[in-house]
Coordinates of C-alpha atoms in Angstrom, one line a residue:
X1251 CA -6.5 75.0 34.5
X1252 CA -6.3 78.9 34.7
X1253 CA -9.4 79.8 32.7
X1254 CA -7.5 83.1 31.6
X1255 CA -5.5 80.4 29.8
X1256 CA -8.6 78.8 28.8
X1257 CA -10.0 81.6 26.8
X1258 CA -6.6 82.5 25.4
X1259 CA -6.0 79.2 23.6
X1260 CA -9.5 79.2 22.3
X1261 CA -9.2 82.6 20.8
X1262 CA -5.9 82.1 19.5
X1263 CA -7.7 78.4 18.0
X1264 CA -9.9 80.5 16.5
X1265 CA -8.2 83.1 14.7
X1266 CA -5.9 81.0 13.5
X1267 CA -8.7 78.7 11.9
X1268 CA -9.6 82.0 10.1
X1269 CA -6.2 82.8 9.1
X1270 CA -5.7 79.3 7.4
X1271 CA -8.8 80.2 5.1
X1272 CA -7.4 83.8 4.4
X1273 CA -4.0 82.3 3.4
X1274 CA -4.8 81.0 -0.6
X1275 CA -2.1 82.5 -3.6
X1276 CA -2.8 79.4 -5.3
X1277 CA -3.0 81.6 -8.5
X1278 CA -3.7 77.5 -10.2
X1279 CA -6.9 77.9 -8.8
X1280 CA -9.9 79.3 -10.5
X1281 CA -11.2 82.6 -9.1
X1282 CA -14.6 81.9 -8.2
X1283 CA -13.8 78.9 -5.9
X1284 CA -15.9 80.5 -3.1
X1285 CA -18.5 81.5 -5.8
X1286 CA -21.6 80.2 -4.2
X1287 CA -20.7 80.9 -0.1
X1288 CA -23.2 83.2 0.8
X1289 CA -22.1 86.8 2.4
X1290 CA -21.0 86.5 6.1
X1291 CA -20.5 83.0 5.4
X1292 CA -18.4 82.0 8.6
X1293 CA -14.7 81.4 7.7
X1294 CA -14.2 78.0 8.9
X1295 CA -17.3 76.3 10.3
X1296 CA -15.7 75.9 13.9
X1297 CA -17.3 76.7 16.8
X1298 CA -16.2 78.6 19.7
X1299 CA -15.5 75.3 22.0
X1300 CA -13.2 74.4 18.8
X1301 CA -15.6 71.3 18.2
X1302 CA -15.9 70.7 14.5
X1303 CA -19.2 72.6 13.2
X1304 CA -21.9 69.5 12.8
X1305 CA -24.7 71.9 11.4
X1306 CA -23.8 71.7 7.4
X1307 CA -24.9 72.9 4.8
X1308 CA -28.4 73.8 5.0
X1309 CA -31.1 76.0 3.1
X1310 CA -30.4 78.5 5.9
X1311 CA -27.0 79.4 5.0
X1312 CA -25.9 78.3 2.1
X1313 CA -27.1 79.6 -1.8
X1314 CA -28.3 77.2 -4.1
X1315 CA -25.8 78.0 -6.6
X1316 CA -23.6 76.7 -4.3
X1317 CA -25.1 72.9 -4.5
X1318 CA -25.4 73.3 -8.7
X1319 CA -21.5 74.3 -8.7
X1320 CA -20.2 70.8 -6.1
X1321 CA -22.4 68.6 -8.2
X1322 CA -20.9 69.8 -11.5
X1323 CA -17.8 70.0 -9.5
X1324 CA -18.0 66.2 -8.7
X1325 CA -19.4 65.3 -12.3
X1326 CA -16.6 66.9 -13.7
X1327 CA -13.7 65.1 -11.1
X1328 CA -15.8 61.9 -11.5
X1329 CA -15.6 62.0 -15.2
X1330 CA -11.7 62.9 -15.4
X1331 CA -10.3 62.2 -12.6
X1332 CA -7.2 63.6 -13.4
X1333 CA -8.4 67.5 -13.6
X1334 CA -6.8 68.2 -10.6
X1335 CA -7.9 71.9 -10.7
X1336 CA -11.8 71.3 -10.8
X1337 CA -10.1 68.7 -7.5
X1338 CA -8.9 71.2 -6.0
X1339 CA -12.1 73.8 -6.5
X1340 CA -14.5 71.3 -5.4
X1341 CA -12.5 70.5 -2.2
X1342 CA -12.4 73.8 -1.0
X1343 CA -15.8 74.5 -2.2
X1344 CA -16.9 71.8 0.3
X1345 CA -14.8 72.5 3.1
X1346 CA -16.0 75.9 3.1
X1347 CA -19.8 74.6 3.7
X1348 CA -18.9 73.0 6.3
X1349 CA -18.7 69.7 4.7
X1350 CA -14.8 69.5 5.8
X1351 CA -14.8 65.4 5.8
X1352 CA -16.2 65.6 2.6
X1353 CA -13.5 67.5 1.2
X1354 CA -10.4 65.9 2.4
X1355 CA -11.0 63.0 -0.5
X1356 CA -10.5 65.8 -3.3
X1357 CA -7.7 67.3 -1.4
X1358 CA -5.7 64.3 -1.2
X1359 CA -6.4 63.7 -4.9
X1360 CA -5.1 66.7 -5.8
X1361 CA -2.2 66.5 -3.4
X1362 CA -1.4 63.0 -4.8
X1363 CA -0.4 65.0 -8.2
X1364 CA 1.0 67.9 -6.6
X1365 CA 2.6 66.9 -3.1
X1366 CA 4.3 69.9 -2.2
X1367 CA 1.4 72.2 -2.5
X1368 CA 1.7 74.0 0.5
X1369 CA -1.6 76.2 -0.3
X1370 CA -3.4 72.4 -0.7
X1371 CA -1.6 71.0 2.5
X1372 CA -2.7 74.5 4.3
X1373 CA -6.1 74.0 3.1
X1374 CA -6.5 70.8 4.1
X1375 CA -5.0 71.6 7.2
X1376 CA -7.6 73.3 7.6
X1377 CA -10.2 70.5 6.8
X1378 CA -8.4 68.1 9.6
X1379 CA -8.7 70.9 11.9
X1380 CA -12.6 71.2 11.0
X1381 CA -13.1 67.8 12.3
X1382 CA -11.5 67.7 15.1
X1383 CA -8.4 65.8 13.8
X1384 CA -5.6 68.5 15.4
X1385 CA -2.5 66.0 14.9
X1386 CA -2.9 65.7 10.9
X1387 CA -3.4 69.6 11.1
X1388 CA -0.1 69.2 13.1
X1389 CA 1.6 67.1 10.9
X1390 CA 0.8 68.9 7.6
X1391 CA 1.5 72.3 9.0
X1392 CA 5.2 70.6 10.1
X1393 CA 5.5 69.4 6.5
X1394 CA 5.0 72.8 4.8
X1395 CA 7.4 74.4 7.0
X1396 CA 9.7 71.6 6.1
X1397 CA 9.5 72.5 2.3
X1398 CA 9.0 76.5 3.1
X1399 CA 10.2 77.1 6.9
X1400 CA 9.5 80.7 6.5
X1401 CA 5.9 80.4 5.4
X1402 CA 4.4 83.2 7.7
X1403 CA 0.4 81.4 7.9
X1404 CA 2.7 78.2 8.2
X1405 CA 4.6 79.4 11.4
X1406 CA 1.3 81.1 12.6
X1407 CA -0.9 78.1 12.3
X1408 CA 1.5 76.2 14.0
X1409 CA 1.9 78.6 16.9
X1410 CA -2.1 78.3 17.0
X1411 CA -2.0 74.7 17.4
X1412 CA 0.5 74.6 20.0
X1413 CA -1.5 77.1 22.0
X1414 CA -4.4 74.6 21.2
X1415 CA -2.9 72.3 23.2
X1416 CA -1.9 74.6 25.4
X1417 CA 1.8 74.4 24.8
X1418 CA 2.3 77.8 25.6
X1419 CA 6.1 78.1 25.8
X1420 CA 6.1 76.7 22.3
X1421 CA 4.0 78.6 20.7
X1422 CA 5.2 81.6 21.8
X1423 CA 8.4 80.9 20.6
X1424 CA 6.8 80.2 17.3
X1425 CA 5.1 83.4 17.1
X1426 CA 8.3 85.2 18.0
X1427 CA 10.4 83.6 15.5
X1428 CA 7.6 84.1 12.7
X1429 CA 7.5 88.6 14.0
X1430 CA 11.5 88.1 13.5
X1431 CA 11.1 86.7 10.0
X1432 CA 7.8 88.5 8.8
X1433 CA 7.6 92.0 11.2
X1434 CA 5.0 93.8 8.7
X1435 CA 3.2 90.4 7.7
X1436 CA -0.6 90.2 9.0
X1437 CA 0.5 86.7 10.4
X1438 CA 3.3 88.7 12.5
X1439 CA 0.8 91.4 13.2
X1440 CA -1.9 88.5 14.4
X1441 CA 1.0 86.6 16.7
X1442 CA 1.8 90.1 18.3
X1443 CA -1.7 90.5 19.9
X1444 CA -1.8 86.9 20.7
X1445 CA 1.7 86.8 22.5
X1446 CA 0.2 90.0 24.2
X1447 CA -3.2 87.3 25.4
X1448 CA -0.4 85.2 26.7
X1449 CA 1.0 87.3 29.1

């Protein structure tokens, strides 16, 4: 494989792991869901090889506020199972320390309530991807363009993915179609310099 191609797909991996975190107008969700990540926190966790980040949460780089809020996250969801909000805090809370297998339980139990959540399914597209699980990140990221097919981080994640697999042809077609439907969206304005990688 052309190592030009290589690079590409894992920079274009990359960003678009980032863009799945930056994506979240779930106004339903309290503001402080990121509370306790401490500054320069990495976005997703991944690493540069796209291998799922096995370090975790560790003294090093992560707050202790940030433990006291999951555990009276969990209390909370264990107690009443059905607030789906504190579900829904607590996932993202752990998915954004690194503990995306973790999270994916409280996603789904939100999800369960809500299934056509396309801020949850993005977000735990996002956890799938973590892990190294790139067809349910595929599969989700089909669905929400199913219920929104114009969702710009939709059509951008799934132009990422494709280039992840390094179906090229597809995922430049993606990225085009997205710059057609969003031309002054960040998404369109990220899939520009990507499609410019590609060349």
């Amino acid at each position: 494989m052309n190592m030009k191609y290589l690079y590409l797909a894992l920079a274009v991996v990359l960003v678009g792991v980032v863009l799945f975190l930056a994506f979240d107008q779930d106004t339903s969700a309290p503001a402080d869901a990121a509370a306790g990540l401490p500054e320069g926190h990495p976005e997703m966790g991944a690493r540069q090889d796209g291998a799922p980040d096995a370090e975790g949460p560790t003294a090093s780089n992560v707050r202790e506020d940030y433990y006291q809020r999951v555990d009276n996250l969990k209390a909370k969801v264990e107690k009443d199972p059905s607030d789906l909000e504190s579900a829904l805090e607590l996932a993202r809370l752990l998915r954004d320390g690194h503990r995306a297998e973790e999270s994916i339980k409280y996603f789904d139990l939100y999800l369960k309530a809500n299934p056509n959540s396309v801020n949850a399914m993005l977000d735990l597209s996002v956890s799938h991807f973590m892990i190294g699980n790139r067809d349910e990140a595929m599969k989700l990221t089909q669905k929400i363009l199913s219920i929104d097919p114009k969702n710009a981080t939709a059509m951008y994640n799934l132009g990422a993915l494709y280039a992840s697999q390094e179906k090229f042809d597809k995922a430049r077609e993606v990225w085009k179609d997205l710059i057609a439907a969003h031309p002054e969206d960040e998404n369109s304005i990220r899939a520009k310099e990507a499609l410019e990688r590609l060349k």
